Short mmCIF file of C-alpha atoms and ligand atoms in Angstrom, two decimals:
data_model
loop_
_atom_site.label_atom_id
_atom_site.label_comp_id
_atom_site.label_asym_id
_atom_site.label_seq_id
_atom_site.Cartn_x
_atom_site.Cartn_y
_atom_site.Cartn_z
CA UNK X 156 0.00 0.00 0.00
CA UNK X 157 1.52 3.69 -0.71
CA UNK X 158 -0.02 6.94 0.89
CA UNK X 159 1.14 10.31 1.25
CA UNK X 160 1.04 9.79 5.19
CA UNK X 161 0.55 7.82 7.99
CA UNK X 162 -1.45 9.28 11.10
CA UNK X 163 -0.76 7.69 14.29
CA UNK X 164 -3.71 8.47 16.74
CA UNK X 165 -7.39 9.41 16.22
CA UNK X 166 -8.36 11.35 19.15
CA UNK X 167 -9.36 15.77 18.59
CA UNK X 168 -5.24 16.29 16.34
CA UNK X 169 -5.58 12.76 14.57
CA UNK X 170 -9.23 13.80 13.43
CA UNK X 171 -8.03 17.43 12.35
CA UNK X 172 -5.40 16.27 10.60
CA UNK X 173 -6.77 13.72 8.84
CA UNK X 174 -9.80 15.78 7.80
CA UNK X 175 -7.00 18.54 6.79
CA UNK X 176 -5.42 16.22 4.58
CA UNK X 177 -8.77 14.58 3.43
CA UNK X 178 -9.82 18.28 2.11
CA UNK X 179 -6.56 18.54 0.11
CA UNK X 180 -6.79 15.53 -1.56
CA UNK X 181 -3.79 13.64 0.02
CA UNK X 182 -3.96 10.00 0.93
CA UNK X 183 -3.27 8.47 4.32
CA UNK X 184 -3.86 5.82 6.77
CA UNK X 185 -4.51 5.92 10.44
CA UNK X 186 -3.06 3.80 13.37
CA UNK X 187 -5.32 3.71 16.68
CA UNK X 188 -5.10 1.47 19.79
CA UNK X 189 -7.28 2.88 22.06
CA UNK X 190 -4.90 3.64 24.70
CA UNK X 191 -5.53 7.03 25.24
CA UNK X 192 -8.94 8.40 25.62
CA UNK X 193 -8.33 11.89 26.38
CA UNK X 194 -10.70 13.12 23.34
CA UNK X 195 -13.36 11.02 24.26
CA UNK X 196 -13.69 11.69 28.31
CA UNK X 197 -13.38 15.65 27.77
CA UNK X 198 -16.31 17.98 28.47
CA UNK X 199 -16.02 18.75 25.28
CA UNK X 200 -16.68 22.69 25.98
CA UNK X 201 -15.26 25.73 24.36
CA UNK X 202 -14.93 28.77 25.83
CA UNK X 203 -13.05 31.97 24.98
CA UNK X 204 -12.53 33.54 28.70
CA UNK X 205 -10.46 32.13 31.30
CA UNK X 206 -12.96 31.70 34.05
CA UNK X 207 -10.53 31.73 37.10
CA UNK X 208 -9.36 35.38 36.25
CA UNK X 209 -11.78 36.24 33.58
CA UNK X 210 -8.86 36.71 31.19
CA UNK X 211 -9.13 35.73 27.43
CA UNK X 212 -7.76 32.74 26.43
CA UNK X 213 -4.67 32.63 24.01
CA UNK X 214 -5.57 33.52 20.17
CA UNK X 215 -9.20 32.22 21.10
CA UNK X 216 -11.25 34.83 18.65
CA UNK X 217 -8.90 32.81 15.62
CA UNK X 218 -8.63 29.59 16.72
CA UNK X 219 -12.84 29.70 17.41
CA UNK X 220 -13.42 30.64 14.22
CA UNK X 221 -11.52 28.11 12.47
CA UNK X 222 -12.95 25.21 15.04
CA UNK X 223 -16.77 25.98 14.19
CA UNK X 224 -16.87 26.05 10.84
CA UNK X 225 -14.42 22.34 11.09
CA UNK X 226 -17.42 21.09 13.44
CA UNK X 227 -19.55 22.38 10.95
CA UNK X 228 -18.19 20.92 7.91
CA UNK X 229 -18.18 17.48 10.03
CA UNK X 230 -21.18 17.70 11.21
CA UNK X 231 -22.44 18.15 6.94
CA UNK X 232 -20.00 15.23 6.10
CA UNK X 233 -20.79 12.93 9.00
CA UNK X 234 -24.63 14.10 8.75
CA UNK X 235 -25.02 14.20 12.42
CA UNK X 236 -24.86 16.90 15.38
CA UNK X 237 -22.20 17.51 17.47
CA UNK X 238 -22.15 21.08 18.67
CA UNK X 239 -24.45 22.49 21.21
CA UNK X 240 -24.14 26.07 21.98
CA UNK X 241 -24.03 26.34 25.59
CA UNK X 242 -24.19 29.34 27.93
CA UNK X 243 -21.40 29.13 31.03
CA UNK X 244 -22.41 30.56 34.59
CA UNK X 245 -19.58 31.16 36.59
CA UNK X 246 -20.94 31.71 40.49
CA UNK X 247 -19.51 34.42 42.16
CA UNK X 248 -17.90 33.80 45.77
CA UNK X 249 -18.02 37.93 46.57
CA UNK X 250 -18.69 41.09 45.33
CA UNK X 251 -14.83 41.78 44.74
CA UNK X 252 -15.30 38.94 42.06
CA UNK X 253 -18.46 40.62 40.55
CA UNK X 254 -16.69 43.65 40.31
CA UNK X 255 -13.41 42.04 38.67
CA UNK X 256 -16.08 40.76 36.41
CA UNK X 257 -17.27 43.97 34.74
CA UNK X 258 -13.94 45.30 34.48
CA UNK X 259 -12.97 42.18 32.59
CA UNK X 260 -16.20 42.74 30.61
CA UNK X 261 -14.81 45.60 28.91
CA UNK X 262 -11.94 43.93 27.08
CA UNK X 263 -12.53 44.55 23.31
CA UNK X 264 -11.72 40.54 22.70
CA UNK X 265 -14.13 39.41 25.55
CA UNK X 266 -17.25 42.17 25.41
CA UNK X 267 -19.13 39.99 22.96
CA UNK X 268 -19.22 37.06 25.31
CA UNK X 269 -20.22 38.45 28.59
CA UNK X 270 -23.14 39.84 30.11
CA UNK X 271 -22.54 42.82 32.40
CA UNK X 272 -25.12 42.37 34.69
CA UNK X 273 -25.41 39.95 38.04
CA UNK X 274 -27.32 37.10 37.16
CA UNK X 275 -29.57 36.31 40.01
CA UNK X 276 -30.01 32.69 41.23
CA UNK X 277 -33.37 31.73 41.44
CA UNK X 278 -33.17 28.03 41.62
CA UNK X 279 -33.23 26.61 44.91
CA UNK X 280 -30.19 24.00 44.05
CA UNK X 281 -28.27 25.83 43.74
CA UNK X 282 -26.08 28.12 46.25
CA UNK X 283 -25.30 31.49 44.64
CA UNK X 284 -25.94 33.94 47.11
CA UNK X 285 -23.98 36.48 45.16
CA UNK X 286 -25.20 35.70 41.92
CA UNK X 287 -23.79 34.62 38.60
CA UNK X 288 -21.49 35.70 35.84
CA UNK X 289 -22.79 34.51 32.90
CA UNK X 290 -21.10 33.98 29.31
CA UNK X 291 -22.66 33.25 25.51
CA UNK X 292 -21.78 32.32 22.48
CA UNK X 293 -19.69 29.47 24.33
CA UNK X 294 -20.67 25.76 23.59
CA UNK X 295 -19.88 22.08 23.65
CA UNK X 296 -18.69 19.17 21.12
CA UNK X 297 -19.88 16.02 21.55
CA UNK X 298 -16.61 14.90 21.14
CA UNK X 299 -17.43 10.93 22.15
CA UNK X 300 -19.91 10.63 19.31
CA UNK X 301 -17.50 12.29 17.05
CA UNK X 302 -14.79 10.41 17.38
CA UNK X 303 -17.24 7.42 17.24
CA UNK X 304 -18.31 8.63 13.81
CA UNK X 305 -15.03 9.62 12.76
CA UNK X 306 -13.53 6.20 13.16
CA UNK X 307 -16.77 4.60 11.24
CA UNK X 308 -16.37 6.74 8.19
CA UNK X 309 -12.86 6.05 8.24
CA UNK X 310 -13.41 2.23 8.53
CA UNK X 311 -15.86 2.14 6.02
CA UNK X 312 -13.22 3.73 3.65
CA UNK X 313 -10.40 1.29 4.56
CA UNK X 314 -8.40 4.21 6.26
CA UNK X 315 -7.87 3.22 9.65
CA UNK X 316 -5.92 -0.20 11.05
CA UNK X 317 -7.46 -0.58 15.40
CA UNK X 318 -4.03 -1.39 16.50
CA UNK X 319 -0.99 -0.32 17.99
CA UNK X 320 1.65 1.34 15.82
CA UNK X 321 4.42 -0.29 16.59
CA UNK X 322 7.48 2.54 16.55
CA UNK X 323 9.96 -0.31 16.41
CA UNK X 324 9.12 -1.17 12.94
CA UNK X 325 10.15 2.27 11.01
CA UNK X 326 12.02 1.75 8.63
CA UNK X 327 13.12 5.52 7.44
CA UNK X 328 13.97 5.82 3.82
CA UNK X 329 15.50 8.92 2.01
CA UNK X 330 11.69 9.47 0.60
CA UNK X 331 9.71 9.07 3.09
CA UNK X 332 8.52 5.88 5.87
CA UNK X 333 8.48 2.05 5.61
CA UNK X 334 6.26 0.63 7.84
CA UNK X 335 4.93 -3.23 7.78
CA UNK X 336 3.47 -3.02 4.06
CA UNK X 337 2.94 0.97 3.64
CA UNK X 338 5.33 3.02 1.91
CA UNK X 339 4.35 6.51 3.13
CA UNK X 340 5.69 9.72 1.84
CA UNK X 341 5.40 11.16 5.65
CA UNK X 342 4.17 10.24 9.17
CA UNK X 343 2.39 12.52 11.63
CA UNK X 344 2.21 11.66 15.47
CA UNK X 345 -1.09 12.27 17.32
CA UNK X 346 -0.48 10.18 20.22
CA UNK X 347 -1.63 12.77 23.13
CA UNK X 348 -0.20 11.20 26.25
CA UNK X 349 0.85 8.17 24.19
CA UNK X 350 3.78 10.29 23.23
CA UNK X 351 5.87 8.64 25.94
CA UNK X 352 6.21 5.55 24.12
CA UNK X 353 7.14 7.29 21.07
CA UNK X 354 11.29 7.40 21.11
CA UNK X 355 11.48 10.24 17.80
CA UNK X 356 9.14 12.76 19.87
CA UNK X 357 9.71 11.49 23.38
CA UNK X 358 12.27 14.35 24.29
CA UNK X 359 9.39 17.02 24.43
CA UNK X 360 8.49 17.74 27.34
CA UNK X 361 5.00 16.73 27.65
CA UNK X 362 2.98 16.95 31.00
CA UNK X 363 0.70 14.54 31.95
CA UNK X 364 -2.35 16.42 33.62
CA UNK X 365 -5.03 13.72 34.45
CA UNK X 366 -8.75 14.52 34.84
CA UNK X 367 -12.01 12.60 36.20
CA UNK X 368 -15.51 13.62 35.68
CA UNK X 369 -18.64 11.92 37.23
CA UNK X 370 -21.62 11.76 35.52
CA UNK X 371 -24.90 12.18 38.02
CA UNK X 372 -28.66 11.85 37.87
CA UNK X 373 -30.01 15.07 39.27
CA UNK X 374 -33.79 14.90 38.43
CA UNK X 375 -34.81 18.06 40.48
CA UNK X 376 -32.00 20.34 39.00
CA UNK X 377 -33.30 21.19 35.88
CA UNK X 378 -30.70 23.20 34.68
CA UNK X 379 -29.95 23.96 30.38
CA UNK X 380 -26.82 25.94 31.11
CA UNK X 381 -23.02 25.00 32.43
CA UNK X 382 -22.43 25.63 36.02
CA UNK X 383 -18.55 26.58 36.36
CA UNK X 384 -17.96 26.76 40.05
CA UNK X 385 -15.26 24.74 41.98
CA UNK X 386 -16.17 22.33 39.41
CA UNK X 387 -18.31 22.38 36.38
CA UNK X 388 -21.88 21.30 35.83
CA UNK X 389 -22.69 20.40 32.70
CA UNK X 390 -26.60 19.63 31.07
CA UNK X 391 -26.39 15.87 29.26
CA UNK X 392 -30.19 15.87 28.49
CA UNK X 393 -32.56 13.63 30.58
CA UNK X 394 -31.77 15.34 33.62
CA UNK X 395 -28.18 13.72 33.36
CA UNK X 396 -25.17 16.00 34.08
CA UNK X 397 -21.34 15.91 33.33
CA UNK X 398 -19.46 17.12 36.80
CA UNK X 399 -15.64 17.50 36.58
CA UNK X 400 -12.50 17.84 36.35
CA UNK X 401 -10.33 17.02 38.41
CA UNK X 402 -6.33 18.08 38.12
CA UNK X 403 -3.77 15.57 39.31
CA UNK X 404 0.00 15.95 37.77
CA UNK X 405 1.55 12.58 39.28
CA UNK X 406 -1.02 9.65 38.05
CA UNK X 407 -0.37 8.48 34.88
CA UNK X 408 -2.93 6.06 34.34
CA UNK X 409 -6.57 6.44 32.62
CA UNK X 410 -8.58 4.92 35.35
CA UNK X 411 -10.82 6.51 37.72
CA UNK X 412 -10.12 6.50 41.10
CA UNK X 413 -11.47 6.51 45.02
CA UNK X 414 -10.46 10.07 45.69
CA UNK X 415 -10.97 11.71 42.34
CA UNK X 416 -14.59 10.94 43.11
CA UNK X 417 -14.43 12.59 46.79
CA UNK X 418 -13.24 14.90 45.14
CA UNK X 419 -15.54 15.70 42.45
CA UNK X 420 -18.59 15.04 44.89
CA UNK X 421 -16.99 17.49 47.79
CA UNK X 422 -16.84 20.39 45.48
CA UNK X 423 -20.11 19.10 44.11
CA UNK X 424 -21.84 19.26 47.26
CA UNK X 425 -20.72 22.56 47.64
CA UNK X 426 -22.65 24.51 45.69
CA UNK X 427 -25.62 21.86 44.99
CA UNK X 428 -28.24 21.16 47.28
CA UNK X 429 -30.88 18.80 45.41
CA UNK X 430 -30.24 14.64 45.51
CA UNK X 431 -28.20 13.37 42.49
CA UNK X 432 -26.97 9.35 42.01
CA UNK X 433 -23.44 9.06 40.36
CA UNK X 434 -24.03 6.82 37.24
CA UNK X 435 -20.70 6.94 35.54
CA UNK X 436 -17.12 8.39 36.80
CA UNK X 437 -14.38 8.12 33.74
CA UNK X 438 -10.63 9.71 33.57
CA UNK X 439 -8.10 10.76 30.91
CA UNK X 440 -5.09 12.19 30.35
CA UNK X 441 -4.89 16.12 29.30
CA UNK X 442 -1.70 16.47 27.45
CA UNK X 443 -0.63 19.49 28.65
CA UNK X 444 2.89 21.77 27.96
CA UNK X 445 4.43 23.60 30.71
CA UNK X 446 4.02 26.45 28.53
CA UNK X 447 0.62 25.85 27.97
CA UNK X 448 1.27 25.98 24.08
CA UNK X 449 0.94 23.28 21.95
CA UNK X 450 3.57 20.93 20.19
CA UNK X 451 3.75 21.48 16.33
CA UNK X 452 5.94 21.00 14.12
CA UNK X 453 8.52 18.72 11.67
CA UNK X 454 11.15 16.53 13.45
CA UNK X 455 14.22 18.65 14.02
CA UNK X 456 16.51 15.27 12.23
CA UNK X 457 13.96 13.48 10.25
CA UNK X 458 11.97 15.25 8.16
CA UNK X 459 9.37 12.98 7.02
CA UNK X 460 8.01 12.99 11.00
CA UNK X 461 5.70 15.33 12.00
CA UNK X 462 3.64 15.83 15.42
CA UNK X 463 0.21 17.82 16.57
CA UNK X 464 -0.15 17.58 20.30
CA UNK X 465 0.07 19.29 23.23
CA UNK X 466 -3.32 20.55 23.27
CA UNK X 467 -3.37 20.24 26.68
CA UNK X 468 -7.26 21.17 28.27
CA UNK X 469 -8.74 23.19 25.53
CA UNK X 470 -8.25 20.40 22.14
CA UNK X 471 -11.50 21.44 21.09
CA UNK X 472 -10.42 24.84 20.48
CA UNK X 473 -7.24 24.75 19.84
CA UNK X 474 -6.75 21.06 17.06
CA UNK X 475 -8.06 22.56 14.06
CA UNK X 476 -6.48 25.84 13.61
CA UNK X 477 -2.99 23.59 14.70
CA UNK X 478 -3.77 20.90 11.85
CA UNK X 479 -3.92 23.65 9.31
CA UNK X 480 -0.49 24.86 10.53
CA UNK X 481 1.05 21.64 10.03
CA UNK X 482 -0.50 21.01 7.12
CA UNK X 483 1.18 24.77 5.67
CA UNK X 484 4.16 23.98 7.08
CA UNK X 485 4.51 20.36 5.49
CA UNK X 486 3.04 20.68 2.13
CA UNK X 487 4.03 24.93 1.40
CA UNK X 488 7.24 25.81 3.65
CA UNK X 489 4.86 28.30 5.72
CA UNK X 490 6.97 28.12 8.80
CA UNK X 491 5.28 28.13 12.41
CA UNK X 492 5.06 30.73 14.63
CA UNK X 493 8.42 30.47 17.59
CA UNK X 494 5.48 30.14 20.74
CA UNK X 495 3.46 26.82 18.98
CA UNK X 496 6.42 24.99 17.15
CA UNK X 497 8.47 21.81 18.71
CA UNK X 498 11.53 23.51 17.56
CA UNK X 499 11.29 25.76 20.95
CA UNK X 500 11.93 22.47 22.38
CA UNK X 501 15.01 21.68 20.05
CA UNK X 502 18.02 21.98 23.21
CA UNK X 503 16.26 19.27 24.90
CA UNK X 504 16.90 17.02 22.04
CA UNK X 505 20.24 17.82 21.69
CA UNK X 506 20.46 17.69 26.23
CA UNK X 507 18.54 13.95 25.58
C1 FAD F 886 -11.28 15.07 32.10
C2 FAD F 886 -10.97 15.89 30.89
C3 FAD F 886 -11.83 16.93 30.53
C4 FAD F 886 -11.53 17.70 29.40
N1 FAD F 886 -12.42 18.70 29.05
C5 FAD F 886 -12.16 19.43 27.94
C6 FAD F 886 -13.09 20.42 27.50
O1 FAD F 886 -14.16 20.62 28.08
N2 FAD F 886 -12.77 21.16 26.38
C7 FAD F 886 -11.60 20.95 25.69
O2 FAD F 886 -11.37 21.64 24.69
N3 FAD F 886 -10.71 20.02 26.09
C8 FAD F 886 -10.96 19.27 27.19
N4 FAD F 886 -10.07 18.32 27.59
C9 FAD F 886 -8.77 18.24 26.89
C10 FAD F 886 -8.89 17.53 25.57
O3 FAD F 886 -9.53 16.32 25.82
C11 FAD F 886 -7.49 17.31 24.98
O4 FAD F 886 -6.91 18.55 24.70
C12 FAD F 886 -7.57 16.53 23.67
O5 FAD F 886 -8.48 15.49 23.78
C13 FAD F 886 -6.23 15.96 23.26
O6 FAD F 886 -6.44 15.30 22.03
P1 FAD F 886 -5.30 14.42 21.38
O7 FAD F 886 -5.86 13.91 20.10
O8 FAD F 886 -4.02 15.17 21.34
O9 FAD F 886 -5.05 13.23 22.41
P2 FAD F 886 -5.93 11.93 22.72
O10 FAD F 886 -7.36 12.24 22.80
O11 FAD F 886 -5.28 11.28 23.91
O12 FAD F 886 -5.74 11.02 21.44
C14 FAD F 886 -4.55 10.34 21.15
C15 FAD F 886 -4.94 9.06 20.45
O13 FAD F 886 -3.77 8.36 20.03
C16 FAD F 886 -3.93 6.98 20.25
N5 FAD F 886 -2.60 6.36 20.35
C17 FAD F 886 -1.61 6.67 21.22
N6 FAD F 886 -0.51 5.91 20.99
C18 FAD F 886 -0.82 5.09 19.94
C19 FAD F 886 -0.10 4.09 19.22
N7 FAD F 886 1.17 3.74 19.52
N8 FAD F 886 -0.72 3.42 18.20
C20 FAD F 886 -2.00 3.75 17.85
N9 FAD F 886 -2.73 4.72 18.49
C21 FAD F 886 -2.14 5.38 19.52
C22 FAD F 886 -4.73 6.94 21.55
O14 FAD F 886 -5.41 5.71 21.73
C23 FAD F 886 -5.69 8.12 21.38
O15 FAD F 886 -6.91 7.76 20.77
C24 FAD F 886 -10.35 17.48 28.66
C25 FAD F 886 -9.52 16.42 29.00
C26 FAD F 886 -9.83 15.61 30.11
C27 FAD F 886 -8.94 14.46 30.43
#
């Protein structure tokens, strides 16, 4: 078999990327093992404004722009629905906070998404006594059903193998990769957290920031917006609601645990007062950069090996504008800006 590339990974970059490539005509194959799951635990929200210090987010206004009209076009080529606009209420522990919050409302990249007045709480649920903060034109991806649907239309195309990619068996050629019976031109790395494994990439210095979420039956909350709070409430439909995340920088593993539950269900119990039953609890890996920038870019040594990760807790966001980078830089020359490519990283290479 010959492509133009291999794509190792089909979580929020292996998706981008392949879709990139798909739209420019360019042949590939994907490698997934199901190892990671990253993609398909996250809340799946996007949101422009940093809700701890109302602060935008880095190049949000672009990178938004580019990711709806990618759901979009997936959502017309998959013929399902994925995105769910989703207003965010942030509860406000004191007026100092309320007040922060109108100054921050006045940001020319942030005005469009806040509203300056206190929202009051009116359900009895919830505890708000000082009101909420409360954002629009923020939203969610179903990003489980996606990358569900993703993988079938892939499958039913013959463009995706469900097993490991086995990094031993590169053979690198002066044109391009040999791997088992594929003679690719190049090879691009979406491995998230599965990066480790990966001895051509493994020198970056890739965090592993593990989250949990719970997901509870709350029948007498009856709630159609996000709750951000010391965690986040999110409406599933059917009175079922996504509660998370949790932040721990030591485990490396995907499964849920015993105390990222207390966890979730302390800060939970907070600021919720009706009964809810926990009726699933799942955890991933965030990979995350200390610099909180993602990791594109060509293989400082070989140049037929390419990587999109890094997109540490905002992948929904941030993949698609990132794919098209690669993509420029790969196929046209167009070289990445210093603060998103891996060649930042290129001392630790050398230091490795
Ligand atoms: C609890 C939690 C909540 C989150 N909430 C949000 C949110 O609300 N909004 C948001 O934007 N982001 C959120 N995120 C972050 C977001 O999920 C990540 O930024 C994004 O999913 C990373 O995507 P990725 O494709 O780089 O990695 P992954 O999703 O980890 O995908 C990598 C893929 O590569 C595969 N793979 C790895 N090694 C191999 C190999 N050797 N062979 C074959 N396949 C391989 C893995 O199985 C996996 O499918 C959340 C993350 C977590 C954990």
């Amino acid at each position: 078999m010959k492509v133009d590339y291999i794509i190792v990974g089909l979580g929020l970059a292996g998706i981008a990327v392949s879709n990139e490539l798909e739209r420019h005509n360019r042949s590939f194959i994907v490698f997934e093992n199901h190892s990671q799951n990253s993609s398909i635990v996250a809340g799946g929200m996007y949101n422009p404004v940093i809700l701890k210090r109302f602060t935008p987010v880095w190049d949000a206004e672009d990178q938004l722009k580019i990711a709806l009209t990618f759901y979009q076009n997936l959502e017309q080529k998959l013929k399902q629905t994925y995105h769910k606009p989703l207003d965010i209420y942030r509860i406000f522990k004191s007026i100092e906070e309320q007040n922060n919050w109108f100054a921050a409302s006045d940001h020319k990249d942030l005005s469009k998404y806040f509203v300056t007045t206190v929202v009051k709480n009116e359900n009895e649920g919830i505890m708000a006594p000082y009101g909420f903060g409360k954002l629009v034109h923020t939203g969610k991806i179903d990003t489980k059903n996606l990358i569900s649907d993703y993988s079938n239309y892939l499958k039913n195309k013959d463009l995706i193998k469900c097993n490991s990619f086995n990094y031993n068996q590169i053979q690198i050629k002066p044109k391009g990769i040999v791997y088992e019976n594929i003679t690719a031109s190049k090879i691009i790395f979406c491995e998230g957290f599965g990066i480790k494994s990966n001895p051509f990439f493994n020198y970056l210095p890739l965090q592993e920031a593990k989250g949990e979420l719970i997901t509870m039956y709350a029948p007498k909350l009856k709630i159609d917006f996000l709750i951000k709070a010391a965690v986040f409430v999110m409406p599933l439909g059917d009175d079922l609601y996504k509660v998370g995340a949790t932040f721990n920088w030591v485990d490396k593993t995907n499964k849920p645990t015993d105390d990222g539950k207390k966890e979730l269900v302390e800060k939970l119990n907070s600021f919720i007062k009706v009964p809810y039953t926990i009726v699933d609890h799942s955890a991933g890996i965030r990979p995350t950069v200390k610099d909180r920038r993602p990791l594109v870019g060509v293989h400082p040594i070989y140049k037929n090996m390419a990587i999109l990760n890094g997109l540490g807790t905002r992948g929904v966001m941030i993949a698609p504008k990132m794919a098209k980078k690669l993509y420029q830089l790969i196929e046209n020359e167009i070289q990445l800006e210093n603060e998103i490519s891996i060649n930042r990283f290129d001392s630790y290479l050398k230091e490795g």
